[in-house]
XYZ file of C-alpha atoms in Angstrom:
299
model
C 10.040 -22.298 5.574
C 10.393 -21.431 9.242
C 8.307 -23.727 11.442
C 7.142 -20.768 13.543
C 5.571 -19.208 10.444
C 3.532 -22.265 9.494
C 0.618 -21.561 11.927
C 0.204 -18.195 10.166
C -0.337 -19.936 6.838
C -3.676 -21.401 5.802
C -4.485 -24.366 3.607
C -5.712 -23.083 0.213
C -8.237 -25.922 0.088
C -9.936 -25.774 3.509
C -8.388 -22.669 5.153
C -7.154 -24.617 8.198
C -3.758 -23.616 9.693
C -0.688 -25.450 8.444
C 1.961 -27.359 10.379
C 4.907 -29.650 9.747
C 3.757 -33.245 9.241
C 5.445 -36.627 8.769
C 7.960 -36.862 5.963
C 8.855 -33.181 6.099
C 5.761 -32.079 4.236
C 3.482 -29.258 5.309
C -0.173 -29.967 5.854
C -3.423 -29.207 7.655
C -5.508 -31.253 10.109
C -7.923 -32.110 7.294
C -5.195 -34.029 5.490
C -4.167 -31.757 2.629
C -0.418 -31.882 1.999
C 2.053 -29.509 0.335
C 5.684 -30.026 -0.606
C 8.238 -27.450 0.408
C 10.462 -26.340 -2.471
C 14.192 -26.806 -2.108
C 14.523 -23.004 -1.916
C 12.275 -23.111 1.174
C 9.005 -21.668 -0.129
C 5.508 -23.118 -0.402
C 3.020 -22.975 -3.256
C -0.448 -22.389 -1.800
C -2.603 -21.634 -4.819
C -6.290 -22.596 -4.964
C -7.092 -25.536 -7.204
C -9.311 -23.392 -9.418
C -8.176 -19.859 -10.162
C -8.079 -17.329 -12.943
C -5.182 -17.419 -15.379
C -3.036 -14.397 -14.522
C 0.338 -13.194 -15.791
C 3.150 -13.337 -13.252
C 6.513 -11.573 -13.334
C 9.073 -13.199 -15.624
C 12.681 -14.056 -14.695
C 13.870 -10.995 -16.629
C 11.498 -8.721 -14.698
C 12.556 -10.172 -11.365
C 16.261 -9.845 -12.170
C 15.756 -6.201 -13.189
C 13.886 -5.454 -9.967
C 16.531 -7.095 -7.789
C 19.260 -5.049 -9.463
C 17.394 -1.731 -9.401
C 16.107 -1.916 -5.829
C 19.449 -3.284 -4.668
C 21.076 -0.008 -5.729
C 18.913 1.933 -3.252
C 16.964 4.069 -5.719
C 13.670 3.567 -3.863
C 15.156 4.078 -0.388
C 12.574 6.794 0.516
C 9.821 4.185 0.094
C 11.750 1.688 2.225
C 12.177 4.224 5.016
C 8.512 5.228 4.953
C 7.379 1.598 5.187
C 9.889 0.894 7.956
C 8.453 3.800 9.950
C 4.926 2.404 9.587
C 5.994 -1.009 10.851
C 8.021 0.478 13.711
C 4.998 2.477 14.888
C 2.592 -0.474 14.785
C 1.887 -2.042 18.183
C -0.411 -4.844 17.022
C 0.895 -8.409 17.304
C 1.471 -10.416 14.161
C 3.624 -10.738 11.080
C 4.437 -8.297 8.308
C 2.667 -9.610 5.210
C 4.013 -8.259 1.908
C 1.402 -8.925 -0.792
C 2.660 -8.763 -4.359
C 6.110 -8.873 -2.788
C 8.162 -9.705 -5.856
C 11.596 -10.862 -4.650
C 10.955 -9.429 -1.180
C 13.192 -6.357 -1.185
C 10.783 -4.116 0.732
C 10.002 -6.838 3.266
C 13.692 -7.429 3.937
C 14.351 -3.722 4.456
C 11.409 -3.396 6.829
C 12.464 -6.397 8.900
C 15.976 -4.973 9.123
C 15.017 -1.381 9.792
C 15.690 0.435 13.013
C 12.733 1.017 15.319
C 14.139 4.393 16.378
C 12.909 7.773 15.181
C 15.839 7.845 12.761
C 13.979 5.539 10.391
C 11.809 8.265 8.904
C 14.277 11.138 9.157
C 17.763 9.905 8.312
C 18.912 9.764 4.714
C 21.343 6.880 4.611
C 23.944 6.915 1.870
C 25.838 4.123 0.212
C 29.620 4.500 -0.287
C 29.062 5.805 -3.811
C 26.825 8.585 -2.502
C 23.527 7.135 -3.698
C 20.546 6.838 -1.339
C 20.951 3.620 0.614
C 18.358 1.315 2.162
C 16.731 2.006 5.516
C 19.120 2.026 8.501
C 19.948 -1.410 9.877
C 18.443 -2.586 13.132
C 15.605 -4.651 14.530
C 11.860 -4.181 14.302
C 11.067 -5.981 17.553
C 11.996 -9.251 15.886
C 8.841 -9.426 13.783
C 8.485 -12.250 11.303
C 7.485 -11.618 7.710
C 5.724 -13.403 4.869
C 6.281 -12.584 1.191
C 3.393 -13.531 -1.094
C 3.443 -13.287 -4.872
C 1.992 -15.082 -7.882
C 5.427 -15.349 -9.499
C 7.263 -18.511 -8.479
C 10.442 -16.942 -9.876
C 10.108 -13.987 -7.520
C 9.182 -16.136 -4.533
C 12.242 -18.325 -4.988
C 14.261 -15.143 -4.413
C 12.054 -13.994 -1.543
C 12.460 -17.307 0.275
C 16.069 -16.400 1.018
C 15.798 -12.631 1.328
C 15.752 -12.508 5.150
C 16.202 -15.017 8.006
C 12.934 -13.929 9.644
C 10.874 -14.191 6.463
C 9.030 -16.978 4.717
C 7.742 -16.984 1.144
C 4.552 -18.259 -0.477
C 3.314 -18.481 -4.051
C -0.228 -17.156 -3.734
C -2.838 -15.140 -5.604
C -3.938 -11.768 -4.232
C -7.177 -11.952 -6.236
C -8.286 -15.087 -4.368
C -8.566 -16.013 -0.681
C -5.115 -15.418 0.778
C -3.430 -18.510 2.301
C -3.139 -16.672 5.638
C -5.161 -17.285 8.811
C -7.494 -14.646 10.249
C -5.991 -11.680 12.167
C -2.411 -12.891 11.582
C -0.842 -9.707 10.193
C 0.165 -6.648 12.185
C 0.977 -4.883 8.910
C 0.032 -5.648 5.323
C 2.311 -4.056 2.728
C 0.957 -3.389 -0.759
C 3.625 -1.757 -2.923
C 2.518 -1.110 -6.520
C 0.359 -4.257 -6.255
C -3.304 -5.169 -6.792
C -5.519 -4.952 -3.713
C -8.082 -7.263 -2.130
C -10.261 -5.292 0.284
C -12.086 -8.242 1.812
C -9.003 -10.402 2.272
C -6.815 -7.624 3.655
C -9.448 -6.942 6.301
C -9.673 -10.633 7.168
C -5.957 -11.262 7.647
C -5.188 -7.989 9.464
C -5.190 -7.938 13.250
C -7.993 -5.587 14.460
C -5.298 -3.108 15.543
C -3.216 -3.676 12.426
C -2.325 -1.335 9.574
C -2.447 -1.598 5.798
C 0.344 0.371 4.073
C -0.159 1.075 0.361
C 2.329 2.611 -2.076
C 0.956 3.983 -5.335
C 2.574 6.044 -8.126
C 1.495 9.648 -8.647
C 1.217 11.640 -11.833
C 4.774 12.502 -12.832
C 6.304 9.252 -11.610
C 9.104 8.327 -14.042
C 7.788 11.062 -16.332
C 11.155 11.415 -18.085
C 10.748 7.816 -19.270
C 7.206 8.298 -20.545
C 7.985 6.841 -23.979
C 9.059 3.543 -22.416
C 6.783 3.208 -19.389
C 3.064 2.882 -18.774
C 1.522 6.231 -17.829
C 0.047 6.656 -14.353
C -3.748 6.638 -14.396
C -4.923 10.178 -13.489
C -7.774 8.506 -11.591
C -5.323 6.481 -9.467
C -6.324 8.086 -6.150
C -10.017 7.539 -6.762
C -9.439 3.942 -7.794
C -7.371 3.385 -4.645
C -10.239 4.584 -2.469
C -12.747 2.540 -4.435
C -10.611 -0.563 -3.900
C -10.467 -0.167 -0.107
C -13.586 1.683 1.035
C -15.906 1.178 2.860
C -14.057 -1.588 4.769
C -10.982 0.569 5.341
C -10.569 4.177 6.390
C -7.468 6.174 5.473
C -5.326 7.070 8.479
C -2.510 8.982 6.774
C -1.160 9.918 3.358
C 2.346 11.108 2.486
C 3.545 12.223 -0.934
C 7.195 11.419 -1.637
C 9.098 13.029 -4.516
C 12.799 12.657 -5.255
C 15.168 12.610 -8.213
C 17.335 9.694 -9.276
C 20.501 9.981 -11.353
C 20.232 6.792 -13.363
C 22.861 5.033 -15.436
C 21.905 3.383 -18.712
C 21.623 0.059 -16.868
C 19.443 1.649 -14.190
C 17.058 2.997 -16.837
C 16.888 -0.398 -18.501
C 16.084 -2.056 -15.190
C 13.405 0.382 -14.014
C 11.660 0.038 -17.382
C 11.856 -3.750 -17.400
C 11.060 -4.481 -13.747
C 7.362 -3.656 -14.191
C 4.516 -4.125 -16.681
C 6.322 -1.979 -19.254
C 8.605 -4.967 -19.789
C 5.900 -6.574 -21.926
C 5.763 -3.575 -24.287
C 9.420 -2.570 -24.712
C 12.002 -4.169 -26.995
C 14.368 -6.107 -24.696
C 17.309 -4.974 -26.841
C 16.464 -1.291 -26.675
C 19.436 0.784 -25.489
C 18.817 3.624 -23.034
C 20.897 6.663 -22.168
C 21.765 7.790 -18.634
C 19.291 10.360 -17.349
C 17.869 12.047 -14.267
C 14.413 10.718 -13.433
C 11.707 11.880 -11.034
C 10.058 9.454 -8.634
C 6.669 10.483 -7.251
C 4.649 8.138 -5.047
C 2.097 8.240 -2.250
C 2.443 6.138 0.890
C -0.924 5.816 2.605
C -1.983 3.888 5.691
C -5.393 2.391 6.320
C -7.192 0.688 9.191
C -10.249 -1.531 9.228
C -13.468 0.346 10.022
C -15.162 -2.607 11.682
C -15.157 -6.408 11.788
C -14.786 -7.735 8.216
C -17.391 -9.996 6.711
C -15.751 -13.415 6.836
């Protein structure tokens, strides 16, 4: 974990900022101590929390492979544009980050106008990740319940740190620390997002729309037709929507690609791991929305 990220992190016991202490541990002024994993991440879970299911190694591996092939590049570019346009000080906090692919792309993305408009291509002609560059040197924090995913995220970018944390509880982040909070296909915590966001910061949310992966309907979980209403219910009245952009594109997927997109999400728990898929063309349909805090959050 980068030492300059530690003051952004909060003790899960007392909420005080963390720092490096004697013996190489991380701790707070109150005396709570946390060991840093050899991969470089920290586990900052509350002592008492609900039992939740985290991503498995198979799910994480599938996500790394699928996103690494650039299939969700339009999402990466849209998020990079949000971060590039944000003037607030602070880190980029990716909640429900998985292995940190979106965070890495955002931290690497160009701050020029090309971010939202260019369609980068890999040598094989597939959509590539967002153009390389610098986003004013911002630091990033990946946060996920899955220790397997966070072990990957800890090494995903030199300006990023990684934390095992629970989005349904108090986030192990100090107040007003984030310029941007990313929530990509993840649960949301209205109160905590408002607390950790800088007053001038932005929340960027990516949600699937009806028709997303429709060609794989037999193997994936259907999109809730009430998704938009549930999104608003999860963020209002603390947040107000600033923008909303629908993205739709087609993906020519190999048999391995189809396997990975099915198994990188919750559908993994309902599909036979040995099921063989055929190559196919699949539609992606998502909404990227941005939100700002209406007023001071209730702390």
